[in-house]
Coordinates of C-alpha atoms in Angstrom, one line a residue:
X51 CA -8.1 23.8 -31.4
X52 CA -6.3 26.8 -33.2
X53 CA -6.6 28.7 -30.0
X54 CA -5.2 26.4 -28.2
X55 CA -1.5 25.7 -30.7
X56 CA -1.4 29.6 -29.6
X57 CA -1.8 29.3 -26.4
X58 CA 0.0 25.9 -24.6
X59 CA -0.4 26.7 -21.3
X60 CA -4.5 26.2 -22.6
X61 CA -3.5 22.5 -23.2
X62 CA -3.4 22.4 -19.5
X63 CA -5.7 23.3 -18.5
X64 CA -8.3 21.7 -20.9
X65 CA -6.7 18.6 -19.3
X66 CA -7.5 18.9 -16.2
X67 CA -10.9 20.6 -17.2
X68 CA -11.7 17.3 -19.1
X69 CA -10.6 15.5 -15.2
X70 CA -13.0 17.5 -13.5
X71 CA -15.9 17.7 -16.3
X72 CA -15.1 13.6 -15.6
X73 CA -15.0 13.8 -11.6
X74 CA -12.4 12.2 -11.1
X75 CA -10.3 15.6 -10.9
X76 CA -8.3 14.6 -7.6
X77 CA -8.2 17.4 -4.3
X78 CA -5.5 17.0 -1.6
X79 CA -6.5 17.7 2.0
X80 CA -4.6 19.5 4.5
X81 CA -3.7 17.6 7.2
X82 CA -1.3 17.8 10.5
X83 CA -0.6 13.9 12.1
X84 CA -0.3 14.5 15.2
X85 CA 2.0 11.1 17.0
X86 CA 0.4 11.1 20.2
X87 CA -3.1 10.8 18.9
X88 CA -3.1 9.2 15.3
X89 CA -5.5 8.7 13.6
X90 CA -6.0 12.2 15.1
X91 CA -5.6 15.3 13.0
X92 CA -6.1 18.6 12.2
X93 CA -6.7 19.2 8.8
X94 CA -6.8 23.2 7.8
X95 CA -9.9 23.9 5.3
X96 CA -8.4 26.1 2.5
X97 CA -9.9 29.8 2.7
X98 CA -10.1 29.7 7.0
X99 CA -7.5 29.7 9.7
X100 CA -8.1 27.6 12.6
X101 CA -7.9 23.7 12.2
X102 CA -10.6 21.4 11.7
X103 CA -9.9 17.9 14.6
X104 CA -10.2 14.9 11.6
X105 CA -10.4 10.9 12.8
X106 CA -8.5 9.4 9.8
X107 CA -9.7 6.3 8.6
X108 CA -8.2 5.8 5.2
X109 CA -4.3 6.2 6.0
X110 CA -1.3 3.6 4.0
X111 CA 0.4 3.8 8.1
X112 CA -1.0 1.0 8.7
X113 CA 0.4 0.0 12.6
X114 CA 0.6 3.4 13.0
X115 CA 3.9 3.3 12.7
X116 CA 4.9 6.0 11.8
X117 CA 5.1 7.8 15.8
X118 CA 6.1 5.0 17.3
X119 CA 8.4 5.9 20.6
X120 CA 10.7 3.2 18.9
X121 CA 10.8 4.5 14.9
X122 CA 10.5 8.5 16.5
X123 CA 13.1 8.1 19.1
X124 CA 15.4 7.0 16.5
X125 CA 15.0 8.9 13.9
X126 CA 15.8 12.4 16.4
X127 CA 18.9 10.0 17.3
X128 CA 20.0 10.0 13.8
X129 CA 19.4 13.6 12.6
X130 CA 21.7 14.1 15.6
X131 CA 24.4 12.4 14.9
X132 CA 24.1 12.8 11.4
X133 CA 21.6 15.2 9.7
X134 CA 19.3 16.0 7.3
X135 CA 20.2 14.2 4.3
X136 CA 22.7 11.8 2.5
X137 CA 24.8 13.8 1.3
X138 CA 25.1 11.8 -2.5
X139 CA 23.7 9.0 -4.4
X140 CA 25.0 5.5 -3.0
X141 CA 28.0 5.2 -6.0
X142 CA 29.4 9.2 -4.7
X143 CA 29.5 9.7 -0.8
X144 CA 25.4 8.5 -0.9
X145 CA 26.1 4.8 0.5
X146 CA 26.3 5.4 4.9
X147 CA 26.0 3.3 7.3
X148 CA 22.2 3.3 8.1
X149 CA 21.1 2.1 4.7
X150 CA 23.6 -0.4 5.3
X151 CA 22.2 -2.0 8.4
X152 CA 18.4 -1.2 7.3
X153 CA 19.4 -3.7 3.8
X154 CA 20.5 -5.8 6.5
X155 CA 17.0 -5.9 8.3
X156 CA 15.3 -6.5 5.0
X157 CA 17.4 -9.6 3.9
X158 CA 16.7 -11.2 6.9
X159 CA 13.6 -10.4 7.1
X160 CA 12.6 -11.8 4.2
X161 CA 14.9 -14.7 4.5
X162 CA 17.3 -13.7 1.3
X163 CA 20.8 -12.9 1.1
X164 CA 20.4 -8.8 0.6
X165 CA 18.5 -6.3 -0.4
X166 CA 18.1 -3.1 -1.8
X167 CA 16.0 -0.4 -0.8
X168 CA 14.7 2.7 -3.2
X169 CA 13.2 5.8 -2.2
X170 CA 9.8 4.6 -2.9
X171 CA 7.4 1.2 -3.6
X172 CA 7.3 3.0 -7.0
X173 CA 11.1 3.2 -7.6
X174 CA 11.7 -0.1 -6.8
X175 CA 9.0 -1.9 -9.0
X176 CA 9.9 -0.1 -11.7
X177 CA 13.4 -0.5 -10.9
X178 CA 13.5 -4.1 -10.3
X179 CA 11.1 -5.4 -12.8
X180 CA 12.4 -3.7 -15.3
X181 CA 16.2 -4.1 -14.6
X182 CA 15.8 -7.6 -14.2
X183 CA 13.7 -8.9 -17.1
X184 CA 15.7 -6.8 -19.7
X185 CA 18.7 -9.3 -18.4
X186 CA 17.5 -12.3 -19.4
X187 CA 17.8 -12.5 -23.0
X188 CA 14.2 -12.7 -24.8
X189 CA 11.6 -12.8 -21.7
X190 CA 8.5 -13.5 -21.4
X191 CA 6.6 -11.2 -18.8
X192 CA 3.9 -12.9 -16.9
X193 CA 1.8 -10.4 -15.1
X194 CA -1.5 -10.1 -12.8
X195 CA -4.7 -8.5 -14.3
X196 CA -4.9 -6.1 -11.2
X197 CA -1.1 -5.8 -10.9
X198 CA -0.1 -2.2 -9.7
X199 CA 0.9 0.6 -12.0
X200 CA 4.4 0.7 -10.7
X201 CA 4.5 -3.1 -11.8
X202 CA 2.6 -1.8 -15.5
X203 CA 5.4 1.2 -15.9
X204 CA 8.2 -1.7 -14.6
X205 CA 6.9 -4.1 -17.0
X206 CA 6.7 -1.5 -19.4
X207 CA 9.9 0.0 -19.4
X208 CA 12.9 -3.6 -19.7
X209 CA 10.6 -3.5 -23.2
X210 CA 10.2 -7.3 -22.9
X211 CA 7.2 -9.0 -24.4
X212 CA 4.3 -9.2 -21.7
X213 CA 0.9 -11.6 -21.0
X214 CA -1.7 -10.0 -18.8
X215 CA -3.5 -13.0 -17.2
X216 CA -6.9 -13.1 -15.8
X217 CA -7.0 -12.2 -11.6
X218 CA -5.1 -14.5 -9.3
X219 CA -6.5 -16.8 -12.0
X220 CA -3.7 -19.8 -12.1
X221 CA -5.5 -21.8 -14.6
X222 CA -5.2 -18.9 -17.1
X223 CA -0.9 -18.5 -16.4
X224 CA -0.6 -22.3 -16.5
X225 CA -1.5 -22.7 -19.5
X226 CA 0.6 -19.7 -21.0
X227 CA 3.9 -20.7 -19.3
X228 CA 2.7 -23.8 -21.1
X229 CA 2.6 -22.1 -24.8
X230 CA 5.8 -19.9 -23.6
X231 CA 8.3 -23.5 -23.0
X232 CA 10.6 -24.4 -19.8
X233 CA 13.3 -23.0 -22.2
X234 CA 12.1 -19.7 -22.1
X235 CA 13.4 -16.7 -19.4
X236 CA 10.3 -16.2 -17.8
X237 CA 8.8 -13.7 -15.3
X238 CA 5.9 -14.4 -13.4
X239 CA 4.5 -11.0 -11.4
X240 CA 2.3 -10.4 -8.4
X241 CA 0.8 -8.7 -5.6
X242 CA 0.6 -11.0 -2.6
X243 CA -2.3 -8.6 -1.6
X244 CA -4.3 -6.4 -3.9
X245 CA -5.2 -2.9 -2.3
X246 CA -7.9 -1.8 -3.8
X247 CA -10.2 -5.2 -2.9
X248 CA -8.0 -6.7 -0.3
X249 CA -7.6 -10.3 -2.1
X250 CA -4.8 -12.4 -2.0
X251 CA -3.1 -14.1 -4.3
X252 CA -2.9 -18.1 -4.7
X253 CA 0.5 -17.9 -3.5
X254 CA 1.7 -21.5 -3.2
X255 CA -0.7 -22.8 -6.6
X256 CA 1.4 -20.5 -8.3
X257 CA 5.2 -20.5 -7.0
X258 CA 4.3 -24.0 -7.9
X259 CA 3.9 -23.9 -11.7
X260 CA 6.6 -21.3 -11.7
X261 CA 8.5 -24.1 -10.7
X262 CA 7.1 -26.6 -12.9
X263 CA 8.0 -24.4 -16.4
X264 CA 11.5 -22.7 -14.7
X265 CA 9.7 -18.5 -14.6
X266 CA 11.6 -16.7 -11.9
X267 CA 8.9 -15.4 -9.6
X268 CA 8.6 -11.4 -8.7
X269 CA 6.1 -10.8 -5.4
X270 CA 4.5 -7.2 -4.3
X271 CA 4.4 -7.8 -0.7
X272 CA 4.0 -4.2 -0.4
X273 CA 0.3 -3.9 1.4
X274 CA 1.2 -7.5 3.8
X275 CA 4.9 -6.3 5.2
X276 CA 4.9 -5.7 8.5
X277 CA 1.2 -7.0 8.5
X278 CA 1.5 -10.9 8.0
X279 CA 3.8 -13.4 9.0
X280 CA 5.4 -13.9 12.5
X281 CA 7.7 -11.6 11.7
X282 CA 5.8 -9.1 9.5
X283 CA 7.5 -10.9 6.3
X284 CA 3.8 -10.5 4.5
X285 CA 1.9 -13.5 2.8
X286 CA 4.9 -15.6 1.5
X287 CA 5.7 -15.8 5.3
X288 CA 2.2 -16.9 6.3
X289 CA 1.7 -19.3 4.1
X290 CA 6.3 -21.0 4.4
X291 CA 6.6 -20.4 0.9
X292 CA 9.8 -17.4 1.5
X293 CA 12.2 -19.1 0.3
X294 CA 10.6 -20.6 -2.6
X295 CA 9.8 -16.9 -3.8
X296 CA 12.8 -15.3 -5.5
X297 CA 12.4 -11.8 -5.5
X298 CA 9.9 -9.1 -3.0
X299 CA 9.5 -6.3 -3.5
X300 CA 7.8 -4.6 -0.8
X301 CA 7.6 -0.5 0.7
X302 CA 8.3 1.2 4.1
X303 CA 5.7 3.7 3.9
X304 CA 3.3 1.3 4.7
X305 CA 3.5 -1.4 7.6
X306 CA 7.0 0.4 8.8
X307 CA 5.0 3.8 8.7
X308 CA 8.2 5.3 7.6
X309 CA 9.5 6.0 2.9
X310 CA 11.5 4.5 1.4
X311 CA 10.3 0.7 -1.1
X312 CA 13.2 -2.3 -1.5
X313 CA 13.8 -5.3 -3.7
X314 CA 14.9 -8.6 -1.9
X315 CA 16.7 -12.1 -3.1
X316 CA 19.8 -13.8 -3.9
X317 CA 22.8 -11.8 -4.0
X318 CA 23.5 -12.4 -7.8
X319 CA 20.0 -11.0 -8.7
X320 CA 19.8 -7.9 -6.2
X321 CA 23.2 -7.2 -7.6
X322 CA 21.8 -7.1 -11.0
X323 CA 19.4 -4.3 -10.1
X324 CA 22.3 -2.5 -8.0
X325 CA 24.3 -2.1 -11.2
X326 CA 22.1 -1.7 -14.1
X327 CA 18.9 0.7 -12.4
X328 CA 19.7 3.5 -13.0
X329 CA 16.4 4.4 -11.4
X330 CA 19.0 3.1 -8.6
X331 CA 22.8 5.0 -10.1
X332 CA 21.3 8.0 -10.7
X333 CA 19.1 8.7 -7.4
X334 CA 20.0 10.5 -3.9
X335 CA 19.6 8.0 -0.8
X336 CA 17.1 8.0 1.6
X337 CA 18.4 10.0 4.5
X338 CA 19.9 8.7 7.7
X339 CA 16.7 9.7 9.3
X340 CA 14.6 8.3 7.2
X341 CA 16.5 4.8 7.1
X342 CA 17.4 4.8 11.3
X343 CA 13.5 4.7 11.5
X344 CA 12.4 2.4 9.4
X345 CA 15.0 -0.4 11.1
X346 CA 13.3 0.8 14.2
X347 CA 10.2 -0.4 12.7
X348 CA 11.3 -3.4 11.4
X349 CA 13.3 -5.2 13.9
X350 CA 10.2 -4.5 16.7
X351 CA 7.7 -5.7 14.9
X352 CA 9.8 -9.0 13.9
X353 CA 9.7 -9.4 17.4
X354 CA 5.9 -8.0 18.4
X355 CA 2.4 -9.6 17.9
X356 CA 0.4 -6.5 19.8
X357 CA 0.3 -4.4 16.7
X358 CA -1.3 -7.1 14.3
X359 CA -2.8 -9.2 16.8
X360 CA -4.7 -5.9 17.2
X361 CA -5.3 -4.5 13.7
X362 CA -6.6 -7.6 12.2
X363 CA -9.3 -6.9 15.4
X364 CA -10.0 -3.9 14.3
X365 CA -10.3 -4.8 10.8
X366 CA -12.6 -7.3 11.6
X367 CA -14.9 -5.0 14.2
X368 CA -14.9 -2.6 11.4
X369 CA -16.1 -5.0 8.9
X370 CA -19.2 -6.4 11.5
X371 CA -20.0 -3.3 11.6
X372 CA -20.3 -1.8 8.4
X373 CA -22.1 -4.7 7.2
X374 CA -24.1 -4.7 10.6
X375 CA -25.5 -1.9 9.1
X376 CA -26.2 -2.5 5.7
X377 CA -23.1 -0.8 4.2
X378 CA -21.7 -2.8 0.6
X379 CA -19.0 -3.9 2.4
X380 CA -16.9 -5.7 -0.4
X381 CA -15.9 -9.5 1.3
X382 CA -12.6 -10.9 1.5
X383 CA -10.0 -12.0 3.1
X384 CA -7.3 -9.2 4.3
X385 CA -7.8 -5.7 6.3
X386 CA -8.9 -3.5 3.6
X387 CA -12.4 -2.3 3.9
X388 CA -13.9 -1.2 0.6
X389 CA -17.4 0.1 1.3
X390 CA -18.6 0.6 -2.7
X391 CA -20.0 3.6 -4.1
X392 CA -20.7 2.6 -8.2
X393 CA -19.9 6.8 -8.5
X394 CA -17.5 8.9 -9.2
X395 CA -19.3 12.2 -8.9
X396 CA -21.3 10.4 -5.5
X397 CA -18.2 8.9 -4.0
X398 CA -16.8 12.4 -3.9
X399 CA -19.4 13.7 -2.3
X400 CA -19.3 10.9 0.2
X401 CA -16.3 12.3 1.2
X402 CA -16.3 15.7 1.2
X403 CA -19.4 15.3 3.2
X404 CA -18.1 12.7 5.9
X405 CA -15.2 15.5 5.8
X406 CA -17.3 19.0 6.9
X407 CA -19.8 17.4 8.9
X408 CA -18.9 14.5 10.6
X409 CA -14.6 15.3 11.1
X410 CA -14.0 11.8 9.3
X411 CA -11.8 12.0 6.4
X412 CA -11.4 8.2 3.8
X413 CA -10.2 10.4 0.5
X414 CA -12.5 8.6 -2.3
X415 CA -10.7 5.6 -4.8
X416 CA -12.7 6.6 -8.8
X417 CA -10.6 6.0 -11.9
X418 CA -7.6 4.8 -13.3
X419 CA -6.9 4.2 -9.2
X420 CA -10.2 1.4 -10.1
X421 CA -12.4 1.1 -13.0
X422 CA -15.3 3.2 -13.9
X423 CA -18.4 1.5 -11.8
X424 CA -15.9 0.7 -9.4
X425 CA -15.5 4.1 -7.0
X426 CA -15.3 3.0 -3.7
X427 CA -14.0 4.7 -0.4
X428 CA -11.3 2.3 1.0
X429 CA -11.6 2.0 4.8
X430 CA -7.9 1.4 6.1
X431 CA -8.9 -0.3 10.2
X432 CA -5.5 0.3 12.1
X433 CA -4.6 -0.6 15.5
X434 CA -4.3 2.7 17.0
X435 CA -8.4 3.1 15.9
X436 CA -10.5 1.6 19.3
X437 CA -14.3 0.8 19.2
X438 CA -16.1 4.4 19.8
X439 CA -14.1 5.2 16.4
X440 CA -16.1 2.0 14.6
X441 CA -18.9 3.4 16.3
X442 CA -18.5 6.7 15.1
X443 CA -17.1 5.6 11.6
X444 CA -21.0 4.0 10.9
X445 CA -23.0 6.2 12.4
X446 CA -21.5 9.0 10.2
X447 CA -21.0 6.5 6.7
X448 CA -25.4 5.7 7.2
X449 CA -25.9 9.5 7.3
X450 CA -24.0 10.0 4.5
X451 CA -25.7 6.6 2.2
X452 CA -29.5 8.2 3.6
X453 CA -28.3 11.6 2.5
X454 CA -27.1 10.9 -0.9
X455 CA -30.0 7.9 -2.1
X456 CA -26.8 5.4 -1.4
X457 CA -28.6 1.5 -1.5
X458 CA -28.6 0.5 1.6
X459 CA -28.3 -3.0 1.7
X460 CA -30.5 -5.8 4.5
X461 CA -28.3 -5.7 7.7
X462 CA -25.3 -8.7 6.9
X463 CA -25.0 -9.8 10.5
X464 CA -21.7 -12.2 10.2
X465 CA -20.8 -13.1 13.8
X466 CA -16.9 -12.9 14.7
X467 CA -14.7 -15.3 15.7
X468 CA -14.9 -15.9 18.8
X469 CA -11.8 -15.4 19.4
X470 CA -12.2 -11.8 18.6
X471 CA -15.1 -11.4 21.1
X472 CA -14.3 -9.3 24.9
X473 CA -11.2 -9.1 23.9
X474 CA -10.2 -5.8 23.9
X475 CA -6.0 -5.2 22.4
X476 CA -3.9 -2.4 23.3
X477 CA -4.8 0.6 20.1
X478 CA -3.4 3.0 21.9
X479 CA 0.8 2.9 23.1
X480 CA 0.9 2.8 26.9
X481 CA 3.7 6.5 26.6
X482 CA 1.6 7.9 23.4
X483 CA -1.6 7.5 25.2
X484 CA -0.3 8.8 28.9
X485 CA 0.8 12.0 27.7
X486 CA -2.2 12.1 25.5
X487 CA -4.2 12.1 28.5

């Protein structure tokens, strides 16, 4: 310990070694995305000059919108017309017309009066929750037990009292609301779709409790916007509950294939965040090329269900094929496909074998993202995957499971819905298919 005190850098080396000893040190994979061929990408292994072709199965670009022709064209046109940067913060020369257009599109998407865009979904949660709660006198925050780190940090930053309710347990939430009383300011914070397990919140029951006990609702739709609802507004839109939720938070980096986060709600609520959140006030604005591309993705997905239908189809096919092979897929009603490993070291080993032996990239998910003992490979199908990709994935995973001595379950043959059988969606945009050929 004396040596550590005499050499401050040794503290950092010790901290890194601790992560490695715990088998949760994160290793980044050097990829070159190809919008014409997604989910195919080029991987550059350390120390090797020649890149290798891999299939990505863990991208958050859920619908492949990052490479959609309309998105690329809008971004290219914006950079040619406006340049690479925004020029400043929103308050000092950075409120360019493209971000104003984007906020109007987002407000319309969620049927709200206003929206505010941030540099990421993590920042929008940190800013939105901490600002709103801190402006409410003696606010009690009621937070779901499995909320994302960005929500936890937003709650912590607010300085308000918090109570954590058992995951998706509306009875427990109701009990906490009763104990708080109707007169106290309360903010219920939850996610519509939880990204690690893929389960969906009982939004209707939560909203009804909020209305009964005079609480505001803040819902994180990060993993649902673009993918659910008639226009891609998320789970709240699909359930017909958008007008009963006070604040919707989302991202531009997943279903919309771009970058940034946002909050949407009543004009006065959004103005309060705009006027008080330091994470907004002191941050340089997203550039026009980013906001124009995001805007194009939102507009397209408001009108097109092709991507959502293809996404749900391939997700269903993937789950069906993995279960049929006896692989331990965690059941859920969403597009998230968690394949459970339950051990950090073997989870990382499984990822490495998939990449090096089979050319398939799936990042291992270990603590602290999930609990110790709940390590997994989190698979995210897209409409750009096809049934041949699924077949290759299943064959590779079975090989990995046997190599590592991981237990295979008895084959679980669960029929696909009749409406899905024989349906072959457009898994590649026509313009890209032609170019690729």
